[in-house]
């Protein structure tokens, strides 16, 4: 804590240059999707490798292609990019380049959500898939210093077959990658009730994985309750609709269940109408632990630095407030205590240097 006695989330003053401060701030990211992080350059390169795809090869045309009418349209476009990942080399390239983009933003640690079912059902050998992500993870840590960990998520709309396959890939000792720390649930929520996935989360938790389902992104607060009570969620992906239920906010605050907030994503998928209407202020006011994330950054025309700038504006934060948000992510991560202390220390040291007269 560089300035003891001051409450960083309430005692605010105008920051000197928030964008420059955020750009150099060491960060952790907890909610970001593997395929959804493919930069326009990587999408264009993959589209050129596989010319039968309808995904544009021109990075400029991708801006239009990545404009979504609603959440269902977003998932349709997302799956067209998933269709571009066809070989283990595609998987390795994507993973390694995503880490490079993270390192450029001073991301020291990220939990990347990967949907192995989508790749294995498209014909990528499961062993080769695991080797490709692990190979990229080790190279990225050695070359960029960014530590990656995996969250394997069930694409819920693909049904219980996808849940069975994801649980198998995540818990089979011969396949399970070293970097795997958590188990998730993604895709559309409407018509995909969370409780049906309980047995698969039970298996993953018994195998030592942490529970981090998406919930309350496109449906109401009951979905968040279901994620907590049935799937034993330790963090909630989005949780946007929690703001509609005071008891739920109090529960999240009391039990220190962090929300993985992704403001621009919620606007891009039209889950929330405008940034001004985003409930992030209600979350902070209720004492909920808020972490800031980018979800599918190039698809939503954003990056993690921009999400911090958006959050700082909506919450009226100065540098100490922004640093506090960054530390929330570190403490809510599944890093070991020594790793958390190292990144939190880096954040404090950077902030103190920035604020030094
Ligand atoms: O892979 C398939 O064949 C397949 C078949 C049916 C349905 C699906 C999916 O629903 C895949 C969803 C996919 O979306 C990812 N994702 C990325 N961003 C978000 C988000 O903000 N909220 C929810 N899901 C998101 C998720 O990780 C899944 O991989 C697939
Ligand atoms: Zn997500």
XYZ file of N, CA and C in Angstrom, residues 18-137:
360
model
N -4.465 9.141 -17.105
C -4.866 7.762 -16.784
C -4.420 6.753 -17.833
N -4.443 7.146 -19.120
C -4.092 6.171 -20.172
C -2.632 5.755 -20.064
N -1.758 6.746 -19.828
C -0.329 6.426 -19.702
C -0.098 5.590 -18.443
N -0.785 5.940 -17.352
C -0.626 5.178 -16.109
C -1.045 3.724 -16.333
N -2.217 3.545 -16.953
C -2.755 2.190 -17.168
C -1.834 1.393 -18.102
N -1.311 2.055 -19.129
C -0.478 1.343 -20.115
C 0.737 0.681 -19.454
N 1.293 1.333 -18.430
C 2.487 0.775 -17.795
C 2.191 -0.056 -16.560
N 0.927 -0.083 -16.151
C 0.561 -0.768 -14.900
C 0.632 -2.292 -15.069
N 1.359 -3.003 -14.199
C 1.339 -4.470 -14.268
C -0.081 -4.967 -13.953
N -0.535 -5.966 -14.729
C -1.942 -6.386 -14.594
C -2.087 -7.911 -14.633
N -3.244 -8.357 -14.119
C -3.648 -9.759 -14.260
C -5.006 -9.749 -14.946
N -5.224 -10.713 -15.813
C -6.552 -10.792 -16.459
C -7.163 -12.167 -16.187
N -8.435 -12.156 -15.779
C -9.092 -13.396 -15.342
C -10.195 -13.862 -16.276
N -10.634 -13.002 -17.195
C -11.745 -13.402 -18.070
C -11.441 -12.948 -19.495
N -10.846 -13.871 -20.253
C -10.486 -13.546 -21.631
C -10.481 -14.877 -22.392
N -11.117 -14.868 -23.557
C -11.280 -16.116 -24.318
C -10.162 -16.264 -25.347
N -9.755 -17.510 -25.528
C -8.647 -17.895 -26.408
C -8.920 -17.437 -27.846
N -9.953 -18.012 -28.473
C -10.258 -17.663 -29.874
C -10.697 -16.198 -29.965
N -11.390 -15.731 -28.945
C -11.878 -14.347 -28.935
C -10.761 -13.323 -28.765
N -9.526 -13.784 -28.536
C -8.396 -12.860 -28.389
C -7.559 -12.771 -29.651
N -7.980 -13.490 -30.703
C -7.182 -13.472 -31.943
C -7.202 -12.064 -32.528
N -6.021 -11.480 -32.706
C -5.941 -10.111 -33.247
C -6.361 -10.134 -34.714
N -6.736 -8.968 -35.285
C -7.086 -8.938 -36.711
C -5.985 -9.545 -37.585
N -4.720 -9.307 -37.196
C -3.616 -9.864 -37.988
C -3.642 -11.400 -37.966
N -3.912 -11.972 -36.782
C -3.932 -13.446 -36.679
C -5.169 -14.008 -37.381
N -6.315 -13.336 -37.197
C -7.532 -13.818 -37.882
C -7.285 -13.786 -39.390
N -6.698 -12.678 -39.878
C -6.438 -12.558 -41.319
C -5.466 -13.648 -41.773
N -4.441 -13.923 -40.953
C -3.459 -14.960 -41.333
C -4.124 -16.341 -41.381
N -4.979 -16.618 -40.387
C -5.664 -17.921 -40.367
C -6.664 -18.017 -41.526
N -7.347 -16.892 -41.815
C -8.327 -16.897 -42.914
C -7.612 -17.120 -44.251
N -6.413 -16.562 -44.378
C -5.654 -16.770 -45.621
C -5.177 -18.225 -45.725
N -4.853 -18.856 -44.569
C -4.443 -20.268 -44.563
C -5.591 -21.175 -44.987
N -6.840 -20.714 -44.673
C -8.014 -21.567 -44.918
C -9.022 -20.769 -45.753
N -8.742 -20.608 -47.073
C -9.509 -19.652 -47.896
C -10.974 -20.037 -48.140
N -11.394 -21.236 -47.771
C -12.816 -21.593 -47.936
C -13.691 -20.901 -46.885
N -13.073 -20.237 -45.893
C -13.854 -19.612 -44.812
C -14.493 -18.304 -45.271
N -15.628 -17.931 -44.621
C -16.279 -16.656 -44.971
C -15.703 -15.478 -44.152
N -14.759 -15.769 -43.257
C -14.167 -14.692 -42.443
C -13.273 -13.828 -43.343
N -13.421 -12.484 -43.308
C -12.604 -11.627 -44.178
C -11.112 -11.774 -43.892
N -10.305 -11.675 -44.946
C -8.842 -11.728 -44.761
C -8.274 -10.326 -44.542
N -9.086 -9.310 -44.831
C -8.629 -7.930 -44.709
C -8.951 -7.417 -43.300
N -7.905 -7.068 -42.505
C -8.172 -6.632 -41.128
C -9.195 -5.493 -41.050
N -9.234 -4.624 -42.074
C -10.202 -3.498 -42.007
C -11.645 -3.990 -42.157
N -11.843 -4.995 -43.030
C -13.190 -5.554 -43.214
C -13.665 -6.266 -41.949
N -12.694 -6.649 -41.097
C -13.070 -7.351 -39.861
C -13.841 -6.446 -38.903
N -13.614 -5.134 -39.011
C -14.306 -4.220 -38.094
C -15.820 -4.355 -38.305
N -16.248 -4.385 -39.572
C -17.678 -4.577 -39.882
C -18.130 -5.966 -39.471
N -17.281 -6.940 -39.791
C -17.638 -8.335 -39.489
C -17.837 -8.525 -37.987
N -17.059 -7.753 -37.192
C -17.148 -7.844 -35.734
C -18.118 -6.803 -35.151
N -19.144 -6.436 -35.890
C -20.204 -5.575 -35.333
C -21.442 -6.467 -35.170
N -21.898 -6.587 -33.918
C -22.901 -7.613 -33.614
C -24.282 -7.016 -33.389
N -25.305 -7.733 -33.875
C -26.672 -7.248 -33.667
C -27.201 -7.676 -32.303
N -26.744 -8.806 -31.819
C -27.147 -9.284 -30.486
C -26.199 -10.415 -30.063
N -26.464 -11.025 -28.912
C -25.551 -12.047 -28.387
C -25.499 -13.270 -29.317
N -26.660 -13.645 -29.871
C -26.698 -14.827 -30.758
C -25.835 -14.583 -31.999
N -25.891 -13.356 -32.531
C -25.069 -13.020 -33.695
C -23.584 -13.082 -33.326
N -23.261 -12.582 -32.133
C -21.872 -12.648 -31.675
C -21.384 -14.109 -31.667
N -22.201 -15.014 -31.125
C -21.773 -16.425 -31.040
C -21.617 -17.019 -32.449
N -22.495 -16.624 -33.365
C -22.397 -17.127 -34.751
C -21.040 -16.701 -35.374
N -20.709 -15.411 -35.193
C -19.443 -14.908 -35.738
C -18.260 -15.579 -35.021
N -18.390 -15.708 -33.699
C -17.328 -16.343 -32.894
C -17.024 -17.735 -33.443
N -18.091 -18.493 -33.743
C -17.886 -19.867 -34.221
C -17.269 -19.892 -35.623
N -17.504 -18.836 -36.414
C -16.851 -18.802 -37.737
C -15.340 -18.612 -37.571
N -14.932 -17.929 -36.499
C -13.489 -17.797 -36.231
C -12.952 -19.113 -35.655
N -13.770 -19.763 -34.800
C -13.365 -21.086 -34.286
C -13.080 -22.030 -35.464
N -13.881 -21.920 -36.529
C -13.708 -22.792 -37.707
C -12.364 -22.590 -38.410
N -11.698 -21.474 -38.105
C -10.387 -21.213 -38.729
C -9.245 -21.941 -38.024
N -9.540 -22.439 -36.806
C -8.475 -23.092 -36.020
C -8.580 -24.584 -36.339
N -7.739 -25.056 -37.246
C -7.933 -26.423 -37.747
C -6.795 -27.377 -37.461
N -5.626 -26.838 -37.167
C -4.470 -27.724 -36.964
C -3.810 -27.368 -35.631
N -3.032 -28.295 -35.079
C -2.298 -27.960 -33.845
C -1.415 -26.728 -34.037
N -0.874 -26.531 -35.238
C -0.024 -25.353 -35.484
C -0.868 -24.071 -35.406
N -2.134 -24.117 -35.890
C -3.033 -22.958 -35.730
C -3.235 -22.647 -34.239
N -3.420 -23.708 -33.455
C -3.658 -23.535 -32.005
C -2.425 -22.913 -31.341
N -1.254 -23.414 -31.724
C -0.023 -22.901 -31.112
C 0.206 -21.438 -31.483
N 0.023 -21.139 -32.781
C 0.227 -19.760 -33.254
C -0.710 -18.804 -32.513
N -1.979 -19.167 -32.472
C -2.964 -18.302 -31.804
C -2.565 -18.056 -30.342
N -2.250 -19.122 -29.623
C -1.965 -19.012 -28.185
C -0.727 -18.145 -27.939
N 0.303 -18.386 -28.718
C 1.556 -17.654 -28.546
C 1.362 -16.166 -28.874
N 0.611 -15.878 -29.945
C 0.401 -14.475 -30.342
C -0.509 -13.744 -29.344
N -1.451 -14.462 -28.775
C -2.307 -13.855 -27.744
C -1.438 -13.434 -26.555
N -0.512 -14.298 -26.173
C 0.383 -13.960 -25.053
C 1.249 -12.753 -25.401
N 1.697 -12.668 -26.656
C 2.510 -11.521 -27.059
C 1.704 -10.218 -26.886
N 0.428 -10.238 -27.330
C -0.427 -9.043 -27.188
C -0.630 -8.689 -25.714
N -0.747 -9.719 -24.881
C -0.925 -9.456 -23.443
C 0.328 -8.808 -22.857
N 1.482 -9.357 -23.226
C 2.749 -8.832 -22.677
C 2.904 -7.351 -23.036
N 2.489 -6.982 -24.246
C 2.592 -5.575 -24.667
C 1.776 -4.660 -23.759
N 0.755 -5.233 -23.108
C -0.093 -4.427 -22.211
C 0.298 -4.600 -20.744
N 1.473 -5.149 -20.520
C 1.978 -5.375 -19.151
C 1.094 -6.361 -18.384
N 0.510 -7.316 -19.106
C -0.239 -8.380 -18.409
C 0.788 -9.401 -17.927
N 0.872 -9.551 -16.606
C 1.867 -10.472 -16.036
C 1.302 -11.880 -15.902
N -0.038 -11.967 -15.823
C -0.672 -13.261 -15.540
C -2.065 -13.247 -16.145
N -2.421 -14.327 -16.839
C -3.780 -14.393 -17.398
C -4.330 -15.806 -17.304
N -5.608 -15.895 -16.972
C -6.336 -17.163 -17.035
C -7.152 -17.115 -18.321
N -6.724 -17.904 -19.289
C -7.306 -17.852 -20.629
C -8.366 -18.948 -20.742
N -9.584 -18.554 -21.120
C -10.664 -19.538 -21.274
C -10.560 -20.199 -22.643
N -10.441 -21.516 -22.606
C -10.283 -22.312 -23.829
C -11.448 -23.297 -23.899
N -11.957 -23.530 -25.103
C -13.079 -24.457 -25.286
C -12.562 -25.664 -26.064
N -11.964 -26.651 -25.377
C -11.325 -27.746 -26.128
C -12.329 -28.544 -26.953
N -13.587 -28.628 -26.456
C -14.612 -29.385 -27.197
C -14.742 -28.870 -28.629
N -14.734 -27.532 -28.792
C -14.929 -26.953 -30.132
C -13.810 -27.380 -31.078
N -12.613 -27.582 -30.527
C -11.491 -27.991 -31.380
C -11.494 -29.492 -31.630
N -11.748 -30.288 -30.582
C -11.688 -31.747 -30.789
C -12.842 -32.197 -31.689
N -14.022 -31.536 -31.556
C -15.137 -31.957 -32.418
C -14.890 -31.572 -33.873
N -13.990 -30.587 -34.074
C -13.652 -30.195 -35.458
C -12.467 -31.002 -35.999
N -12.041 -32.001 -35.223
C -11.079 -32.964 -35.771
C -9.650 -32.797 -35.299
N -9.374 -31.821 -34.413
C -7.993 -31.709 -33.918
C -7.773 -32.817 -32.877
N -6.695 -33.524 -33.027
C -6.374 -34.604 -32.092
C -6.206 -34.022 -30.674
N -6.810 -34.689 -29.680
C -6.826 -34.106 -28.326
C -5.425 -33.991 -27.724
N -4.589 -34.997 -27.953
C -3.216 -34.954 -27.416
C -2.435 -33.790 -28.062
N -2.609 -33.669 -29.406
C -1.890 -32.609 -30.133
C -2.393 -31.233 -29.691
N -3.684 -31.124 -29.376
C -4.255 -29.855 -28.908
C -3.603 -29.446 -27.573
N -3.559 -30.401 -26.633
C -2.968 -30.099 -25.310
C -1.484 -29.735 -25.459
N -0.783 -30.469 -26.311
C 0.644 -30.181 -26.495
C 0.835 -28.787 -27.084
N -0.055 -28.396 -28.002
C 0.090 -27.079 -28.660
C -0.103 -25.941 -27.662
N -1.120 -26.043 -26.797
C -1.333 -24.932 -25.847
C -0.212 -24.888 -24.803
N 0.237 -26.070 -24.387
C 1.294 -26.107 -23.371
C 2.625 -25.597 -23.934
N 2.879 -25.969 -25.177
C 4.110 -25.520 -25.824
C 4.106 -23.985 -25.931
N 2.964 -23.426 -26.341
C 2.845 -21.964 -26.457
C 2.945 -21.310 -25.080
N 2.345 -21.923 -24.075
C 2.379 -21.351 -22.712
C 3.825 -21.237 -22.220
